[in-house]
Amino acid sequence: MADDTTADIVSASPELPQPRAKRGQQARTARPPRVPVHGVLLLDKPVGLSSNDALIRAKRMLNAPKAGHTGTLDPFATGLLPLCFGEATKFSQDLLEADKTYEAVVHLGIRTDTGDTEGQVISERPVEVSLEQIEAAMAQFRGPISQVPPMHSALKRDGKPLYEYARAGITLEREARNVIIHTLELLDYQAPLLRIRVTCSKGTYIRVLGEDIGEVLGCGAHLNALRRTGVGALTLEGAVTLETFDAAGELEARKALLLPVDGLLRSFPAVQLNDELARRFLHGQRLPLGKEGVAVPEQTGRVRVYRGSDEALLGTGLLQEYAILAPERLVSTA
């Protein structure tokens, strides 16, 4: 079972070569050649599908040679799963590091061995809590907190995911991890179901948060439903389902549903370079923009860099003291 909120960039599983047809058998139709695709699909992942399976399906629909996702969602969870294609995969790490926003339904009174609906019930207790008690319990989890990763998670020990040990009936010691709950809101309470909205740092387990709230309330709990609504600055606005993506039909129509590569970089200031400076930037040279008369942001830090003549994204750079621009990640299609 995957981490509720984080995962390394995962590429779609490579497809194995097709075996040659035996004599007397009709040869299979050759797959058309891969087509370079660059951009980001905001996918609204359905329940029951793993993040990697969703990635493989979208990759096939685009016939794309390179794709990856970040921020794995468990199969029982739904919501925003950004899929990166081509040059966009170079910036996927930013989504991995970004804060995430979720809406979750916590079922009070019942604990499961996985902390969610996919597990077996291990205890039941009566639920007799007030809204005031719920608010007081939630207040304890706002800000920096520590969480012990669950055994049913994709964290690895000796090269094997923890959930494989858990399925074998083995429980291992896990160190607590520091995370930050930026916001924790009560959206609705209809006993025994508690609906909350959470914005949190990377590495946060929403299942564990739900369980911990239940323990503070004295009744236990498990996660009944989970929907991710935001990854960094990206939201479900404009997200599409796999059915909608497939129904778009032609390749160009599907590509039109992708955000451009710089859709991942909109939170960074922009710098425009002339053709000569763009050429030097793409060759990895540090540029003294102050001496070149280029308009630069007031603050140092990460910027997105464009060639002014055609508005082509060149990549990202680090704007340093004295308006020195150092290349960071370059786009090969510039």
CSV table of C-alpha atoms in Angstrom, one decimal:
chain,number,residue,atom,x,y,z
A,1,MET,CA,0.0,0.0,0.0
A,2,ALA,CA,1.4,3.3,-1.0
A,3,ASP,CA,2.1,6.3,1.2
A,4,ASP,CA,-1.0,8.6,1.3
A,5,THR,CA,1.0,11.6,0.2
A,6,THR,CA,4.4,11.0,-1.2
A,7,ALA,CA,6.3,8.9,-3.6
A,8,ASP,CA,9.4,9.1,-5.8
A,9,ILE,CA,8.9,10.0,-9.4
A,10,VAL,CA,7.6,6.7,-10.9
A,11,SER,CA,8.0,6.0,-14.6
A,12,ALA,CA,5.5,3.8,-16.3
A,13,SER,CA,6.5,0.2,-16.4
A,14,PRO,CA,8.3,-0.6,-19.7
A,15,GLU,CA,6.4,-2.8,-22.1
A,16,LEU,CA,8.0,-6.1,-22.9
A,17,PRO,CA,8.8,-6.9,-26.5
A,18,GLN,CA,6.2,-8.9,-28.3
A,19,PRO,CA,7.1,-12.5,-29.1
A,20,ARG,CA,7.4,-13.4,-32.8
A,21,ALA,CA,4.4,-15.1,-34.3
A,22,LYS,CA,4.8,-18.8,-34.8
A,23,ARG,CA,4.4,-20.4,-38.2
A,24,GLY,CA,0.8,-20.4,-39.3
A,25,GLN,CA,-0.1,-17.6,-36.9
A,26,GLN,CA,-0.9,-14.1,-38.1
A,27,ALA,CA,1.7,-11.5,-36.9
A,28,ARG,CA,0.4,-8.9,-34.5
A,29,THR,CA,-0.1,-5.4,-35.7
A,30,ALA,CA,3.0,-3.4,-35.0
A,31,ARG,CA,2.6,-0.6,-32.5
A,32,PRO,CA,3.0,2.8,-34.0
A,33,PRO,CA,6.3,4.6,-33.1
A,34,ARG,CA,6.4,6.7,-30.0
A,35,VAL,CA,5.6,10.3,-30.3
A,36,PRO,CA,7.4,12.9,-28.2
A,37,VAL,CA,4.9,14.5,-25.8
A,38,HIS,CA,5.8,17.3,-23.3
A,39,GLY,CA,3.4,18.6,-20.7
A,40,VAL,CA,1.4,17.8,-17.6
A,41,LEU,CA,-2.0,16.0,-17.3
A,42,LEU,CA,-4.0,16.9,-14.3
A,43,LEU,CA,-5.7,13.6,-13.8
A,44,ASP,CA,-8.7,13.0,-11.5
A,45,LYS,CA,-7.8,9.5,-10.4
A,46,PRO,CA,-10.7,7.1,-9.7
A,47,VAL,CA,-11.1,4.8,-6.8
A,48,GLY,CA,-9.7,1.3,-7.2
A,49,LEU,CA,-6.9,2.2,-9.5
A,50,SER,CA,-3.2,2.4,-8.5
A,51,SER,CA,-1.3,5.6,-9.5
A,52,ASN,CA,1.1,3.6,-11.6
A,53,ASP,CA,-1.8,1.9,-13.5
A,54,ALA,CA,-3.3,5.3,-14.1
A,55,LEU,CA,0.0,6.5,-15.5
A,56,ILE,CA,0.4,3.5,-17.8
A,57,ARG,CA,-3.1,4.0,-19.2
A,58,ALA,CA,-2.6,7.7,-19.9
A,59,LYS,CA,0.9,7.0,-21.4
A,60,ARG,CA,-0.6,4.5,-23.8
A,61,MET,CA,-3.3,7.0,-24.9
A,62,LEU,CA,-0.6,9.5,-25.8
A,63,ASN,CA,1.8,6.9,-27.1
A,64,ALA,CA,4.4,8.8,-25.2
A,65,PRO,CA,8.0,7.5,-24.7
A,66,LYS,CA,8.6,9.1,-21.3
A,67,ALA,CA,6.2,9.7,-18.4
A,68,GLY,CA,6.2,9.8,-14.6
A,69,HIS,CA,4.0,10.7,-11.6
A,70,THR,CA,4.7,12.0,-8.1
A,71,GLY,CA,2.7,12.0,-4.9
A,72,THR,CA,1.3,8.5,-5.1
A,73,LEU,CA,-2.4,8.0,-4.2
A,74,ASP,CA,-3.5,4.7,-2.6
A,75,PRO,CA,-6.0,2.7,-4.8
A,76,PHE,CA,-8.9,3.6,-2.5
A,77,ALA,CA,-8.1,7.3,-2.8
A,78,THR,CA,-9.3,9.6,-5.5
A,79,GLY,CA,-8.4,13.1,-6.8
A,80,LEU,CA,-5.5,15.0,-8.2
A,81,LEU,CA,-2.7,13.0,-9.7
A,82,PRO,CA,-0.4,15.2,-11.9
A,83,LEU,CA,1.2,13.1,-14.7
A,84,CYS,CA,4.3,14.5,-16.3
A,85,PHE,CA,5.4,13.7,-19.9
A,86,GLY,CA,8.7,14.3,-21.7
A,87,GLU,CA,10.5,17.4,-20.5
A,88,ALA,CA,8.0,18.0,-17.7
A,89,THR,CA,9.5,15.0,-15.8
A,90,LYS,CA,12.6,17.1,-15.2
A,91,PHE,CA,10.5,19.3,-12.9
A,92,SER,CA,8.4,16.5,-11.2
A,93,GLN,CA,10.5,16.7,-8.1
A,94,ASP,CA,8.9,20.1,-7.3
A,95,LEU,CA,5.5,18.3,-7.0
A,96,LEU,CA,7.1,15.7,-4.8
A,97,GLU,CA,8.3,18.4,-2.4
A,98,ALA,CA,5.2,20.5,-2.5
A,99,ASP,CA,2.5,20.7,0.1
A,100,LYS,CA,-0.7,18.6,-0.6
A,101,THR,CA,-4.3,19.3,0.2
A,102,TYR,CA,-6.9,16.6,1.0
A,103,GLU,CA,-10.5,16.1,2.0
A,104,ALA,CA,-10.9,13.0,4.1
A,105,VAL,CA,-13.8,11.1,5.8
A,106,VAL,CA,-12.7,9.7,9.2
A,107,HIS,CA,-14.9,6.8,10.5
A,108,LEU,CA,-14.9,7.1,14.3
A,109,GLY,CA,-15.3,4.1,16.6
A,110,ILE,CA,-13.7,1.5,14.3
A,111,ARG,CA,-10.1,0.7,13.9
A,112,THR,CA,-8.7,-1.5,11.1
A,113,ASP,CA,-5.3,-3.1,10.7
A,114,THR,CA,-4.4,-0.9,7.7
A,115,GLY,CA,-5.9,2.4,9.0
A,116,ASP,CA,-8.3,2.5,6.1
A,117,THR,CA,-11.3,0.7,4.5
A,118,GLU,CA,-9.0,-1.9,2.9
A,119,GLY,CA,-8.1,-3.5,6.2
A,120,GLN,CA,-9.8,-5.9,8.7
A,121,VAL,CA,-11.6,-4.5,11.7
A,122,ILE,CA,-9.5,-5.0,14.8
A,123,SER,CA,-11.6,-3.0,17.4
A,124,GLU,CA,-14.9,-1.2,17.9
A,125,ARG,CA,-15.8,1.3,20.5
A,126,PRO,CA,-18.8,3.5,21.1
A,127,VAL,CA,-18.7,7.1,19.8
A,128,GLU,CA,-19.9,9.7,22.2
A,129,VAL,CA,-18.1,12.9,21.3
A,130,SER,CA,-19.2,16.5,20.9
A,131,LEU,CA,-18.2,19.1,18.4
A,132,GLU,CA,-16.3,20.8,21.1
A,133,GLN,CA,-14.3,17.7,21.8
A,134,ILE,CA,-13.6,17.2,18.1
A,135,GLU,CA,-12.3,20.7,17.7
A,136,ALA,CA,-10.1,20.3,20.8
A,137,ALA,CA,-8.7,17.1,19.5
A,138,MET,CA,-8.0,18.5,16.0
A,139,ALA,CA,-6.2,21.5,17.6
A,140,GLN,CA,-3.5,19.1,18.9
A,141,PHE,CA,-2.5,18.2,15.3
A,142,ARG,CA,-2.1,21.6,13.8
A,143,GLY,CA,1.5,22.8,13.1
A,144,PRO,CA,4.6,20.6,13.4
A,145,ILE,CA,3.8,17.1,14.6
A,146,SER,CA,5.5,13.7,14.7
A,147,GLN,CA,4.0,10.6,12.9
A,148,VAL,CA,5.1,7.0,13.0
A,149,PRO,CA,4.8,5.6,9.5
A,150,PRO,CA,2.2,2.7,9.3
A,151,MET,CA,3.3,-0.8,8.6
A,152,HIS,CA,0.9,-0.8,5.6
A,153,SER,CA,3.0,1.8,3.6
A,154,ALA,CA,5.4,1.8,0.7
A,155,LEU,CA,8.4,2.8,2.8
A,156,LYS,CA,11.1,0.3,2.3
A,157,ARG,CA,13.2,-1.7,4.8
A,158,ASP,CA,16.1,-3.8,3.4
A,159,GLY,CA,14.7,-3.2,-0.1
A,160,LYS,CA,11.2,-4.5,0.7
A,161,PRO,CA,8.1,-2.3,1.2
A,162,LEU,CA,6.7,-2.3,4.8
A,163,TYR,CA,3.4,-3.6,3.6
A,164,GLU,CA,5.0,-6.8,2.5
A,165,TYR,CA,6.2,-7.4,6.1
A,166,ALA,CA,2.7,-6.5,7.4
A,167,ARG,CA,1.0,-9.0,5.1
A,168,ALA,CA,3.4,-11.6,6.4
A,169,GLY,CA,2.4,-10.8,10.0
A,170,ILE,CA,5.6,-9.1,10.8
A,171,THR,CA,5.7,-5.7,12.6
A,172,LEU,CA,8.9,-3.7,12.5
A,173,GLU,CA,10.1,-0.7,14.6
A,174,ARG,CA,9.7,2.6,12.7
A,175,GLU,CA,11.1,5.9,13.6
A,176,ALA,CA,8.7,8.9,14.0
A,177,ARG,CA,9.0,11.5,11.3
A,178,ASN,CA,8.4,15.2,11.6
A,179,VAL,CA,5.7,16.7,9.3
A,180,ILE,CA,3.7,19.9,9.3
A,181,ILE,CA,-0.1,20.2,9.3
A,182,HIS,CA,-0.6,23.7,7.8
A,183,THR,CA,-4.4,23.6,8.1
A,184,LEU,CA,-6.8,21.2,9.6
A,185,GLU,CA,-10.5,22.1,9.2
A,186,LEU,CA,-13.7,20.4,10.3
A,187,LEU,CA,-16.1,20.4,7.3
A,188,ASP,CA,-18.9,18.2,8.7
A,189,TYR,CA,-19.7,15.8,11.4
A,190,GLN,CA,-22.5,13.3,11.1
A,191,ALA,CA,-21.7,10.6,13.7
A,192,PRO,CA,-19.7,8.5,13.3
A,193,LEU,CA,-18.3,10.1,10.1
A,194,LEU,CA,-16.0,13.1,10.5
A,195,ARG,CA,-15.2,15.1,7.3
A,196,ILE,CA,-12.0,17.2,7.4
A,197,ARG,CA,-9.8,19.2,5.0
A,198,VAL,CA,-6.0,19.0,5.5
A,199,THR,CA,-3.1,20.9,3.9
A,200,CYS,CA,0.2,19.3,4.9
A,201,SER,CA,3.8,18.9,4.1
A,202,LYS,CA,5.3,16.0,2.1
A,203,GLY,CA,5.6,12.8,4.0
A,204,THR,CA,2.3,13.2,5.9
A,205,TYR,CA,0.1,10.1,6.3
A,206,ILE,CA,-3.5,11.1,6.3
A,207,ARG,CA,-4.5,7.6,7.5
A,208,VAL,CA,-2.3,8.1,10.6
A,209,LEU,CA,-3.7,11.5,11.2
A,210,GLY,CA,-7.3,10.1,11.2
A,211,GLU,CA,-6.3,7.3,13.5
A,212,ASP,CA,-4.5,9.6,15.9
A,213,ILE,CA,-7.6,11.9,16.1
A,214,GLY,CA,-9.7,8.9,16.9
A,215,GLU,CA,-7.3,7.9,19.7
A,216,VAL,CA,-7.4,11.4,21.3
A,217,LEU,CA,-11.2,11.2,21.2
A,218,GLY,CA,-11.0,7.8,23.0
A,219,CYS,CA,-12.9,5.9,20.3
A,220,GLY,CA,-10.4,5.0,17.6
A,221,ALA,CA,-10.9,5.6,13.9
A,222,HIS,CA,-10.0,4.6,10.4
A,223,LEU,CA,-10.0,6.5,7.1
A,224,ASN,CA,-13.2,5.9,5.2
A,225,ALA,CA,-12.4,8.0,2.1
A,226,LEU,CA,-9.6,10.2,0.8
A,227,ARG,CA,-9.6,12.8,-2.0
A,228,ARG,CA,-6.6,14.9,-2.9
A,229,THR,CA,-7.7,18.4,-4.1
A,230,GLY,CA,-4.3,20.1,-4.4
A,231,VAL,CA,-0.6,19.6,-5.1
A,232,GLY,CA,1.4,22.8,-4.6
A,233,ALA,CA,-0.3,25.4,-6.7
A,234,LEU,CA,-2.1,22.8,-8.8
A,235,THR,CA,-5.8,22.1,-8.1
A,236,LEU,CA,-8.6,19.9,-9.4
A,237,GLU,CA,-9.7,22.8,-11.6
A,238,GLY,CA,-9.2,21.6,-15.1
A,239,ALA,CA,-8.5,18.0,-14.1
A,240,VAL,CA,-9.9,15.3,-16.3
A,241,THR,CA,-10.8,11.7,-15.8
A,242,LEU,CA,-9.3,8.8,-17.8
A,243,GLU,CA,-12.7,8.4,-19.5
A,244,THR,CA,-12.7,12.0,-20.6
A,245,PHE,CA,-9.1,11.8,-21.7
A,246,ASP,CA,-9.8,8.6,-23.8
A,247,ALA,CA,-13.0,10.1,-25.2
A,248,ALA,CA,-11.0,13.1,-26.6
A,249,GLY,CA,-10.0,10.6,-29.4
A,250,GLU,CA,-7.3,11.9,-31.7
A,251,LEU,CA,-3.8,12.4,-30.3
A,252,GLU,CA,-3.8,16.1,-30.9
A,253,ALA,CA,-7.0,16.5,-29.0
A,254,ARG,CA,-5.6,14.6,-26.0
A,255,LYS,CA,-2.4,16.7,-26.1
A,256,ALA,CA,-4.6,19.8,-26.0
A,257,LEU,CA,-5.7,18.7,-22.5
A,258,LEU,CA,-2.2,18.9,-21.2
A,259,LEU,CA,-0.7,21.9,-19.3
A,260,PRO,CA,2.5,23.2,-20.9
A,261,VAL,CA,5.8,22.2,-19.2
A,262,ASP,CA,6.0,25.6,-17.4
A,263,GLY,CA,2.6,24.9,-15.8
A,264,LEU,CA,4.7,23.3,-13.0
A,265,LEU,CA,6.8,26.5,-12.6
A,266,ARG,CA,4.2,29.3,-12.4
A,267,SER,CA,5.1,30.0,-8.8
A,268,PHE,CA,8.6,31.2,-9.8
A,269,PRO,CA,9.4,34.6,-11.3
A,270,ALA,CA,10.2,34.8,-15.0
A,271,VAL,CA,13.3,36.0,-16.7
A,272,GLN,CA,13.4,36.8,-20.4
A,273,LEU,CA,16.7,36.5,-22.3
A,274,ASN,CA,17.7,37.7,-25.8
A,275,ASP,CA,18.8,35.1,-28.4
A,276,GLU,CA,22.5,35.3,-27.6
A,277,LEU,CA,22.1,35.1,-23.8
A,278,ALA,CA,19.6,32.2,-24.4
A,279,ARG,CA,22.3,30.4,-26.4
A,280,ARG,CA,24.8,30.8,-23.6
A,281,PHE,CA,22.3,29.8,-20.9
A,282,LEU,CA,21.6,26.6,-22.8
A,283,HIS,CA,25.3,25.9,-22.9
A,284,GLY,CA,25.4,26.0,-19.1
A,285,GLN,CA,27.0,29.4,-18.8
A,286,ARG,CA,26.5,31.7,-15.8
A,287,LEU,CA,25.2,35.0,-17.0
A,288,PRO,CA,25.8,38.5,-15.4
A,289,LEU,CA,22.3,39.8,-16.1
A,290,GLY,CA,23.0,43.1,-14.4
A,291,LYS,CA,25.6,44.0,-17.0
A,292,GLU,CA,23.4,42.8,-19.8
A,293,GLY,CA,20.5,45.1,-19.0
A,294,VAL,CA,18.1,42.3,-18.4
A,295,ALA,CA,15.1,42.9,-16.1
A,296,VAL,CA,15.4,40.7,-13.1
A,297,PRO,CA,13.3,40.0,-10.0
A,298,GLU,CA,14.1,41.8,-6.8
A,299,GLN,CA,14.6,38.6,-4.8
A,300,THR,CA,17.3,36.0,-5.4
A,301,GLY,CA,16.3,32.3,-5.8
A,302,ARG,CA,14.8,30.1,-8.4
A,303,VAL,CA,13.4,31.5,-11.7
A,304,ARG,CA,11.9,30.2,-14.9
A,305,VAL,CA,13.8,31.3,-17.9
A,306,TYR,CA,12.5,32.1,-21.4
A,307,ARG,CA,13.9,33.1,-24.8
A,308,GLY,CA,12.2,36.4,-25.5
A,309,SER,CA,12.1,36.1,-29.3
A,310,ASP,CA,9.7,33.1,-29.3
A,311,GLU,CA,8.7,32.8,-25.6
A,312,ALA,CA,10.3,29.3,-25.5
A,313,LEU,CA,10.9,27.9,-22.0
A,314,LEU,CA,14.6,27.3,-21.6
A,315,GLY,CA,14.4,25.8,-18.1
A,316,THR,CA,15.0,27.0,-14.6
A,317,GLY,CA,17.9,28.9,-13.1
A,318,LEU,CA,19.1,30.2,-9.8
A,319,LEU,CA,19.3,34.0,-9.6
A,320,GLN,CA,22.2,34.8,-7.3
A,321,GLU,CA,23.7,37.9,-5.8
A,322,TYR,CA,24.7,40.7,-8.2
A,323,ALA,CA,22.1,39.4,-10.7
A,324,ILE,CA,24.1,36.3,-11.7
A,325,LEU,CA,21.9,33.7,-13.3
A,326,ALA,CA,23.2,30.1,-13.0
A,327,PRO,CA,21.4,27.4,-15.1
A,328,GLU,CA,19.7,24.7,-13.1
A,329,ARG,CA,17.5,22.4,-15.2
A,330,LEU,CA,17.4,22.9,-19.0
A,331,VAL,CA,14.7,22.0,-21.5
A,332,SER,CA,16.0,20.1,-24.5
A,333,THR,CA,13.2,21.3,-26.7
A,334,ALA,CA,14.1,25.0,-26.4
